[in-house]
PDB file of C-alpha atoms in Angstrom:
ATOM      1  CA  MET A 121      76.409-205.595 112.282  1.00 43.00           C
ATOM      2  CA  SER A 122      74.289-208.679 111.733  1.00 41.00           C
ATOM      3  CA  ALA A 123      73.833-210.076 108.265  1.00 43.00           C
ATOM      4  CA  ALA A 124      70.596-209.457 106.392  1.00 43.00           C
ATOM      5  CA  LEU A 125      67.903-212.045 106.881  1.00 38.00           C
ATOM      6  CA  PRO A 126      67.410-214.492 104.002  1.00 40.00           C
ATOM      7  CA  PRO A 127      64.252-214.085 101.924  1.00 45.00           C
ATOM      8  CA  PHE A 128      61.159-215.751 103.322  1.00 38.00           C
ATOM      9  CA  PRO A 129      60.415-219.166 101.830  1.00 42.00           C
ATOM     10  CA  ARG A 130      57.295-219.527  99.729  1.00 45.00           C
ATOM     11  CA  PRO A 131      56.171-223.111 100.450  1.00 42.00           C
ATOM     12  CA  GLN A 132      53.173-224.841  98.949  1.00 42.00           C
ATOM     13  CA  GLU A 133      52.467-222.211  96.293  1.00 43.00           C
ATOM     14  CA  ASN A 134      50.117-224.626  94.551  1.00 42.00           C
ATOM     15  CA  VAL A 135      47.721-224.966  97.473  1.00 45.00           C
ATOM     16  CA  GLY A 136      44.234-225.278  96.031  1.00 47.00           C
ATOM     17  CA  PRO A 137      40.848-224.366  97.474  1.00 47.00           C
ATOM     18  CA  LEU A 138      40.126-225.369 101.030  1.00 49.00           C
ATOM     19  CA  GLU A 139      38.185-228.552 101.573  1.00 44.00           C
ATOM     20  CA  LEU A 140      36.256-229.581 104.633  1.00 43.00           C
ATOM     21  CA  LEU A 141      38.427-231.589 107.012  1.00 42.00           C
ATOM     22  CA  GLN A 142      35.938-233.243 109.316  1.00 41.00           C
ATOM     23  CA  LEU A 143      36.615-235.265 112.411  1.00 42.00           C
ATOM     24  CA  GLY A 144      34.442-238.179 111.398  1.00 43.00           C
ATOM     25  CA  THR A 145      32.659-239.842 114.280  1.00 40.00           C
ATOM     26  CA  GLY A 146      32.059-243.325 112.979  1.00 41.00           C
ATOM     27  CA  THR A 147      28.332-242.801 113.566  1.00 43.00           C
ATOM     28  CA  ASP A 148      25.369-243.283 111.305  1.00 46.00           C
ATOM     29  CA  GLU A 149      25.761-239.714 110.069  1.00 45.00           C
ATOM     30  CA  ASP A 150      28.696-240.847 107.967  1.00 47.00           C
ATOM     31  CA  GLU A 151      26.518-243.384 106.125  1.00 48.00           C
ATOM     32  CA  PRO A 152      25.131-242.139 102.791  1.00 47.00           C
ATOM     33  CA  CYS A 153      21.675-243.653 103.326  1.00 48.00           C
ATOM     34  CA  LEU A 154      20.979-242.462 106.858  1.00 52.00           C
ATOM     35  CA  ARG A 155      17.248-242.754 107.493  1.00 72.00           C
ATOM     36  CA  ALA A 156      15.431-239.482 108.145  1.00 78.00           C
ATOM     37  CA  ASP A 157      14.154-240.654 111.522  1.00 78.00           C
ATOM     38  CA  ALA A 158      17.656-241.744 112.580  1.00 80.00           C
ATOM     39  CA  ALA A 159      19.011-238.325 111.552  1.00 81.00           C
ATOM     40  CA  ARG A 160      16.309-236.573 113.580  1.00 83.00           C
ATOM     41  CA  ASN A 161      17.001-238.762 116.607  1.00 85.00           C
ATOM     42  CA  ARG A 162      20.713-238.079 116.390  1.00 87.00           C
ATOM     43  CA  ALA A 163      20.130-234.326 116.103  1.00 86.00           C
ATOM     44  CA  ARG A 164      17.794-234.507 119.089  1.00 89.00           C
ATOM     45  CA  LEU A 165      20.449-236.265 121.177  1.00 92.00           C
ATOM     46  CA  LEU A 166      23.123-233.736 120.178  1.00 91.00           C
ATOM     47  CA  GLU A 167      20.815-230.837 121.043  1.00 90.00           C
ATOM     48  CA  ALA A 168      20.186-232.362 124.462  1.00 91.00           C
ATOM     49  CA  ALA A 169      23.918-232.850 124.981  1.00 90.00           C
ATOM     50  CA  GLU A 170      24.650-229.244 123.979  1.00 86.00           C
ATOM     51  CA  ARG A 171      22.057-227.998 126.481  1.00 88.00           C
ATOM     52  CA  LEU A 172      23.637-230.071 129.253  1.00 88.00           C
ATOM     53  CA  VAL A 173      27.091-228.686 128.527  1.00 84.00           C
ATOM     54  CA  ALA A 174      25.782-225.111 128.317  1.00 80.00           C
ATOM     55  CA  GLU A 175      23.818-225.369 131.563  1.00 86.00           C
ATOM     56  CA  HIS A 176      25.998-227.637 133.712  1.00 85.00           C
ATOM     57  CA  GLY A 177      29.415-227.902 132.056  1.00 80.00           C
ATOM     58  CA  ALA A 178      31.162-230.738 130.244  1.00 79.00           C
ATOM     59  CA  ALA A 179      31.647-232.688 133.481  1.00 80.00           C
ATOM     60  CA  ALA A 180      27.868-233.228 133.642  1.00 83.00           C
ATOM     61  CA  LEU A 181      27.809-234.805 130.190  1.00 87.00           C
ATOM     62  CA  THR A 182      27.089-238.484 130.770  1.00 92.00           C
ATOM     63  CA  MET A 183      25.259-240.969 128.615  1.00 94.00           C
ATOM     64  CA  GLU A 184      22.573-241.295 131.290  1.00 94.00           C
ATOM     65  CA  ALA A 185      22.090-237.517 131.525  1.00 93.00           C
ATOM     66  CA  VAL A 186      21.735-237.182 127.746  1.00 93.00           C
ATOM     67  CA  ALA A 187      19.188-240.008 127.658  1.00 93.00           C
ATOM     68  CA  THR A 188      17.134-238.312 130.388  1.00 93.00           C
ATOM     69  CA  ALA A 189      17.332-234.887 128.743  1.00 93.00           C
ATOM     70  CA  ALA A 190      16.286-236.334 125.367  1.00 92.00           C
ATOM     71  CA  CYS A 191      13.587-238.574 126.901  1.00 91.00           C
ATOM     72  CA  VAL A 192      15.017-241.765 125.404  1.00 90.00           C
ATOM     73  CA  GLY A 193      16.459-244.955 126.819  1.00 90.00           C
ATOM     74  CA  LYS A 194      20.124-245.043 127.789  1.00 92.00           C
ATOM     75  CA  GLY A 195      20.709-247.836 125.299  1.00 92.00           C
ATOM     76  CA  THR A 196      19.714-245.510 122.460  1.00 91.00           C
ATOM     77  CA  VAL A 197      22.523-243.104 123.362  1.00 93.00           C
ATOM     78  CA  PHE A 198      25.071-245.905 123.622  1.00 93.00           C
ATOM     79  CA  ARG A 199      23.993-247.372 120.268  1.00 91.00           C
ATOM     80  CA  ARG A 200      24.256-243.979 118.594  1.00 91.00           C
ATOM     81  CA  PHE A 201      27.627-242.815 120.006  1.00 92.00           C
ATOM     82  CA  GLY A 202      29.283-245.856 121.572  1.00 92.00           C
ATOM     83  CA  ASP A 203      30.545-244.152 124.735  1.00 90.00           C
ATOM     84  CA  ARG A 204      31.135-240.725 126.266  1.00 88.00           C
ATOM     85  CA  THR A 205      34.244-240.197 124.139  1.00 84.00           C
ATOM     86  CA  GLY A 206      32.192-240.837 121.012  1.00 88.00           C
ATOM     87  CA  LEU A 207      29.541-238.407 122.212  1.00 90.00           C
ATOM     88  CA  LEU A 208      32.126-235.668 122.823  1.00 87.00           C
ATOM     89  CA  ALA A 209      33.626-236.315 119.381  1.00 84.00           C
ATOM     90  CA  ALA A 210      30.180-236.027 117.784  1.00 89.00           C
ATOM     91  CA  LEU A 211      29.498-232.712 119.543  1.00 89.00           C
ATOM     92  CA  LEU A 212      32.842-231.292 118.457  1.00 87.00           C
ATOM     93  CA  ASP A 213      32.330-232.583 114.928  1.00 88.00           C
ATOM     94  CA  HIS A 214      28.899-230.946 114.763  1.00 84.00           C
ATOM     95  CA  SER A 215      30.323-227.583 115.850  1.00 86.00           C
ATOM     96  CA  GLU A 216      33.354-227.869 113.592  1.00 90.00           C
ATOM     97  CA  ARG A 217      31.303-228.647 110.480  1.00 89.00           C
ATOM     98  CA  LYS A 218      29.181-225.535 110.995  1.00 88.00           C
ATOM     99  CA  PHE A 219      32.249-223.356 111.457  1.00 94.00           C
ATOM    100  CA  GLN A 220      34.026-224.790 108.419  1.00 94.00           C
ATOM    101  CA  ALA A 221      30.924-224.280 106.277  1.00 94.00           C
ATOM    102  CA  ALA A 222      30.715-220.643 107.381  1.00 95.00           C
ATOM    103  CA  LEU A 223      34.341-220.077 106.343  1.00 96.00           C
ATOM    104  CA  LEU A 224      33.915-221.728 102.952  1.00 95.00           C
ATOM    105  CA  SER A 225      30.470-220.556 101.863  1.00 95.00           C
ATOM    106  CA  GLY A 226      28.974-218.268 104.498  1.00 96.00           C
ATOM    107  CA  PRO A 227      28.432-214.531 104.092  1.00 97.00           C
ATOM    108  CA  PRO A 228      31.381-212.141 104.366  1.00 97.00           C
ATOM    109  CA  PRO A 229      33.447-211.088 106.168  1.00 97.00           C
ATOM    110  CA  LEU A 230      33.755-214.555 107.724  1.00 97.00           C
ATOM    111  CA  GLY A 231      32.989-216.215 104.405  1.00 97.00           C
ATOM    112  CA  PRO A 232      34.300-215.367 100.909  1.00 97.00           C
ATOM    113  CA  GLY A 233      33.867-211.926  99.398  1.00 97.00           C
ATOM    114  CA  ALA A 234      35.722-209.645 101.813  1.00 97.00           C
ATOM    115  CA  PRO A 235      39.375-208.496 101.652  1.00 97.00           C
ATOM    116  CA  PRO A 236      41.810-210.925 103.315  1.00 97.00           C
ATOM    117  CA  VAL A 237      42.607-208.720 106.321  1.00 98.00           C
ATOM    118  CA  GLU A 238      38.897-208.245 107.056  1.00 97.00           C
ATOM    119  CA  ARG A 239      38.417-211.993 106.828  1.00 98.00           C
ATOM    120  CA  LEU A 240      41.319-212.572 109.219  1.00 98.00           C
ATOM    121  CA  ARG A 241      39.798-210.171 111.732  1.00 98.00           C
ATOM    122  CA  ALA A 242      36.399-211.818 111.406  1.00 98.00           C
ATOM    123  CA  PHE A 243      37.888-215.308 111.623  1.00 98.00           C
ATOM    124  CA  GLY A 244      39.612-214.640 114.918  1.00 98.00           C
ATOM    125  CA  CYS A 245      36.625-212.862 116.456  1.00 97.00           C
ATOM    126  CA  ALA A 246      34.264-215.670 115.432  1.00 97.00           C
ATOM    127  CA  LEU A 247      36.624-218.385 116.676  1.00 97.00           C
ATOM    128  CA  LEU A 248      37.078-216.493 119.952  1.00 97.00           C
ATOM    129  CA  ASP A 249      33.312-216.220 120.425  1.00 95.00           C
ATOM    130  CA  ARG A 250      32.929-219.912 119.645  1.00 93.00           C
ATOM    131  CA  SER A 251      35.678-220.811 122.108  1.00 91.00           C
ATOM    132  CA  VAL A 252      34.141-218.756 124.906  1.00 91.00           C
ATOM    133  CA  ASP A 253      30.696-220.194 124.221  1.00 87.00           C
ATOM    134  CA  LYS A 254      31.860-223.836 124.055  1.00 86.00           C
ATOM    135  CA  LEU A 255      34.985-223.582 126.215  1.00 88.00           C
ATOM    136  CA  GLU A 256      34.382-226.584 128.449  1.00 82.00           C
ATOM    137  CA  LEU A 257      33.517-228.798 125.505  1.00 83.00           C
ATOM    138  CA  LEU A 258      36.609-227.704 123.568  1.00 87.00           C
ATOM    139  CA  LEU A 259      38.855-228.274 126.574  1.00 86.00           C
ATOM    140  CA  ALA A 260      37.351-231.727 127.125  1.00 80.00           C
ATOM    141  CA  GLY A 261      38.055-232.634 123.500  1.00 81.00           C
ATOM    142  CA  GLU A 262      41.497-230.979 123.289  1.00 82.00           C
ATOM    143  CA  PRO A 263      43.890-233.343 121.464  1.00 81.00           C
ATOM    144  CA  SER A 264      47.144-234.388 123.097  1.00 84.00           C
ATOM    145  CA  ALA A 265      50.218-232.234 122.535  1.00 83.00           C
ATOM    146  CA  GLU A 266      51.727-234.537 119.913  1.00 83.00           C
ATOM    147  CA  ARG A 267      48.458-234.590 117.913  1.00 85.00           C
ATOM    148  CA  ARG A 268      47.428-230.967 118.287  1.00 82.00           C
ATOM    149  CA  HIS A 269      48.908-229.597 115.066  1.00 87.00           C
ATOM    150  CA  ALA A 270      48.073-232.705 113.026  1.00 86.00           C
ATOM    151  CA  PHE A 271      44.444-232.750 114.199  1.00 85.00           C
ATOM    152  CA  PRO A 272      42.343-232.418 110.980  1.00 88.00           C
ATOM    153  CA  PRO A 273      40.126-229.509 112.147  1.00 88.00           C
ATOM    154  CA  ARG A 274      43.161-227.532 113.307  1.00 91.00           C
ATOM    155  CA  ARG A 275      44.987-228.259 110.041  1.00 93.00           C
ATOM    156  CA  PHE A 276      41.964-226.916 108.176  1.00 95.00           C
ATOM    157  CA  LEU A 277      41.935-223.679 110.201  1.00 96.00           C
ATOM    158  CA  HIS A 278      45.697-223.275 109.870  1.00 96.00           C
ATOM    159  CA  GLN A 279      45.448-223.689 106.100  1.00 96.00           C
ATOM    160  CA  HIS A 280      42.635-221.136 105.982  1.00 97.00           C
ATOM    161  CA  VAL A 281      44.723-218.566 107.865  1.00 98.00           C
ATOM    162  CA  THR A 282      47.782-219.341 105.719  1.00 97.00           C
ATOM    163  CA  LEU A 283      45.898-218.675 102.488  1.00 97.00           C
ATOM    164  CA  LEU A 284      44.491-215.378 103.802  1.00 98.00           C
ATOM    165  CA  LEU A 285      47.967-214.295 104.885  1.00 98.00           C
ATOM    166  CA  ARG A 286      49.361-215.110 101.437  1.00 97.00           C
ATOM    167  CA  GLU A 287      46.870-212.652  99.979  1.00 97.00           C
ATOM    168  CA  ALA A 288      47.526-209.992 102.612  1.00 97.00           C
ATOM    169  CA  VAL A 289      51.334-210.262 103.058  1.00 97.00           C
ATOM    170  CA  PRO A 290      52.705-212.335 100.156  1.00 96.00           C
ATOM    171  CA  ASP A 291      56.340-211.554 101.067  1.00 96.00           C
ATOM    172  CA  ALA A 292      56.048-213.139 104.548  1.00 96.00           C
ATOM    173  CA  ASP A 293      56.557-216.724 105.706  1.00 97.00           C
ATOM    174  CA  CYS A 294      52.810-217.171 105.921  1.00 97.00           C
ATOM    175  CA  GLU A 295      52.844-220.806 107.016  1.00 96.00           C
ATOM    176  CA  LEU A 296      54.793-219.969 110.172  1.00 96.00           C
ATOM    177  CA  LEU A 297      52.885-216.741 110.806  1.00 97.00           C
ATOM    178  CA  ALA A 298      49.646-218.734 110.652  1.00 97.00           C
ATOM    179  CA  HIS A 299      50.894-220.872 113.551  1.00 97.00           C
ATOM    180  CA  THR A 300      51.535-217.692 115.535  1.00 95.00           C
ATOM    181  CA  LEU A 301      48.035-216.392 114.899  1.00 97.00           C
ATOM    182  CA  MET A 302      46.416-219.741 115.657  1.00 97.00           C
ATOM    183  CA  ALA A 303      48.314-219.998 118.955  1.00 96.00           C
ATOM    184  CA  TYR A 304      46.552-216.841 120.148  1.00 97.00           C
ATOM    185  CA  LEU A 305      43.182-218.570 119.630  1.00 96.00           C
ATOM    186  CA  ASP A 306      43.979-221.851 121.414  1.00 94.00           C
ATOM    187  CA  ALA A 307      41.164-222.913 123.738  1.00 93.00           C
ATOM    188  CA  PRO A 308      43.571-223.504 126.691  1.00 94.00           C
ATOM    189  CA  LEU A 309      44.917-219.943 126.319  1.00 96.00           C
ATOM    190  CA  ILE A 310      41.387-218.505 126.053  1.00 96.00           C
ATOM    191  CA  HIS A 311      40.524-220.421 129.242  1.00 95.00           C
ATOM    192  CA  HIS A 312      43.590-219.016 131.013  1.00 97.00           C
ATOM    193  CA  LEU A 313      42.910-215.439 129.920  1.00 97.00           C
ATOM    194  CA  THR A 314      39.151-215.315 130.503  1.00 96.00           C
ATOM    195  CA  GLU A 315      38.656-217.764 133.386  1.00 94.00           C
ATOM    196  CA  GLN A 316      41.921-217.773 135.320  1.00 96.00           C
ATOM    197  CA  ARG A 317      43.037-214.197 134.658  1.00 97.00           C
ATOM    198  CA  GLY A 318      39.526-212.781 134.437  1.00 97.00           C
ATOM    199  CA  LEU A 319      40.190-210.704 131.326  1.00 97.00           C
ATOM    200  CA  PRO A 320      37.054-209.483 129.543  1.00 97.00           C
ATOM    201  CA  THR A 321      36.405-211.025 126.156  1.00 96.00           C
ATOM    202  CA  GLU A 322      36.507-207.564 124.566  1.00 97.00           C
ATOM    203  CA  ARG A 323      40.131-207.126 125.646  1.00 97.00           C
ATOM    204  CA  VAL A 324      41.083-210.498 124.155  1.00 97.00           C
ATOM    205  CA  ARG A 325      39.237-209.559 120.957  1.00 97.00           C
ATOM    206  CA  ALA A 326      41.068-206.215 120.807  1.00 97.00           C
ATOM    207  CA  GLY A 327      44.347-208.101 121.219  1.00 97.00           C
ATOM    208  CA  TRP A 328      43.485-210.259 118.211  1.00 98.00           C
ATOM    209  CA  LEU A 329      42.711-207.219 116.056  1.00 97.00           C
ATOM    210  CA  ASP A 330      45.968-205.583 117.128  1.00 97.00           C
ATOM    211  CA  LEU A 331      47.928-208.759 116.339  1.00 97.00           C
ATOM    212  CA  VAL A 332      46.387-209.028 112.873  1.00 98.00           C
ATOM    213  CA  ALA A 333      47.208-205.356 112.208  1.00 97.00           C
ATOM    214  CA  ARG A 334      50.853-205.831 113.202  1.00 96.00           C
ATOM    215  CA  VAL A 335      51.278-209.053 111.216  1.00 96.00           C
ATOM    216  CA  THR A 336      49.648-207.638 108.074  1.00 97.00           C
ATOM    217  CA  ARG A 337      51.146-204.132 108.469  1.00 95.00           C
ATOM    218  CA  THR A 338      47.731-202.499 108.432  1.00 96.00           C
ATOM    219  CA  GLU A 339      45.904-200.139 110.757  1.00 93.00           C
ATOM    220  CA  SER A 340      43.769-201.563 113.542  1.00 86.00           C
ATOM    221  CA  PRO A 341      40.078-200.729 113.063  1.00 86.00           C
ATOM    222  CA  ALA A 342      38.723-198.055 115.359  1.00 74.00           C
ATOM    223  CA  ARG A 343      37.216-199.598 118.475  1.00 68.00           C
ATOM    224  CA  GLY A 344      33.618-200.554 117.784  1.00 60.00           C
ATOM    225  CA  SER A 345      33.892-199.911 114.041  1.00 55.00           C
ATOM    226  CA  GLU A 346      35.278-203.240 112.845  1.00 55.00           C
ATOM    227  CA  SER A 347      33.070-205.393 110.643  1.00 51.00           C
ATOM    228  CA  PRO A 348      31.273-207.958 112.788  1.00 51.00           C
ATOM    229  CA  ALA A 349      31.951-211.587 112.103  1.00 57.00           C
ATOM    230  CA  THR A 350      29.020-213.547 110.802  1.00 53.00           C
ATOM    231  CA  GLU A 351      28.712-216.483 113.183  1.00 52.00           C
ATOM    232  CA  PRO A 352      27.630-219.925 112.021  1.00 59.00           C
ATOM    233  CA  THR A 353      24.010-220.655 112.691  1.00 46.00           C
ATOM    234  CA  ALA A 354      23.137-223.305 115.223  1.00 46.00           C
TER     235      ALA A 354
END
């Protein structure tokens, strides 16, 4: 008969409130005295870039295409973002900031105010919807394997899930369980399941709810009765 498992470790018990972990793009947006017209121009360029990705995919995202869509000179786009890599980073940063803000201060169940298991359900559903909606952009900006778990936005999301798990299942190794839950929501896996395997998003969402129920030792919500996640506004 195998020996009993040792008690789960309880690392980082003094973890404080979550703070925004932003990518940082090195653009004018990071300057404290950004002029209002520069901010509007930058937002206009990002909106044009988001439309291009939504309509034609990330492969169509070039500096020239963004300039044409925004009705500005190509030099304006290069001055604002540097190159295509900088533009992709700015788009991802824009999306990530909205999602982080929704987790920290948005309405429940995605934001504070709901029980931890409800927030976990809402978190996964919202992140899944975001991944499906911006899949090509997320894949284009996917960090390399050695950077994936140290990437600031992913560290933020992992910490968020860890803290919710500590409320829901305090006797578990929540730091490791958070990695398991986050792996289910990886953009490459979502791409494989929805694009390559052709699974409907609803089935992937149901799998997330089932996984949360098993990890937290709770009942899965009845199909169609779970609290909807409040998505970040555009």
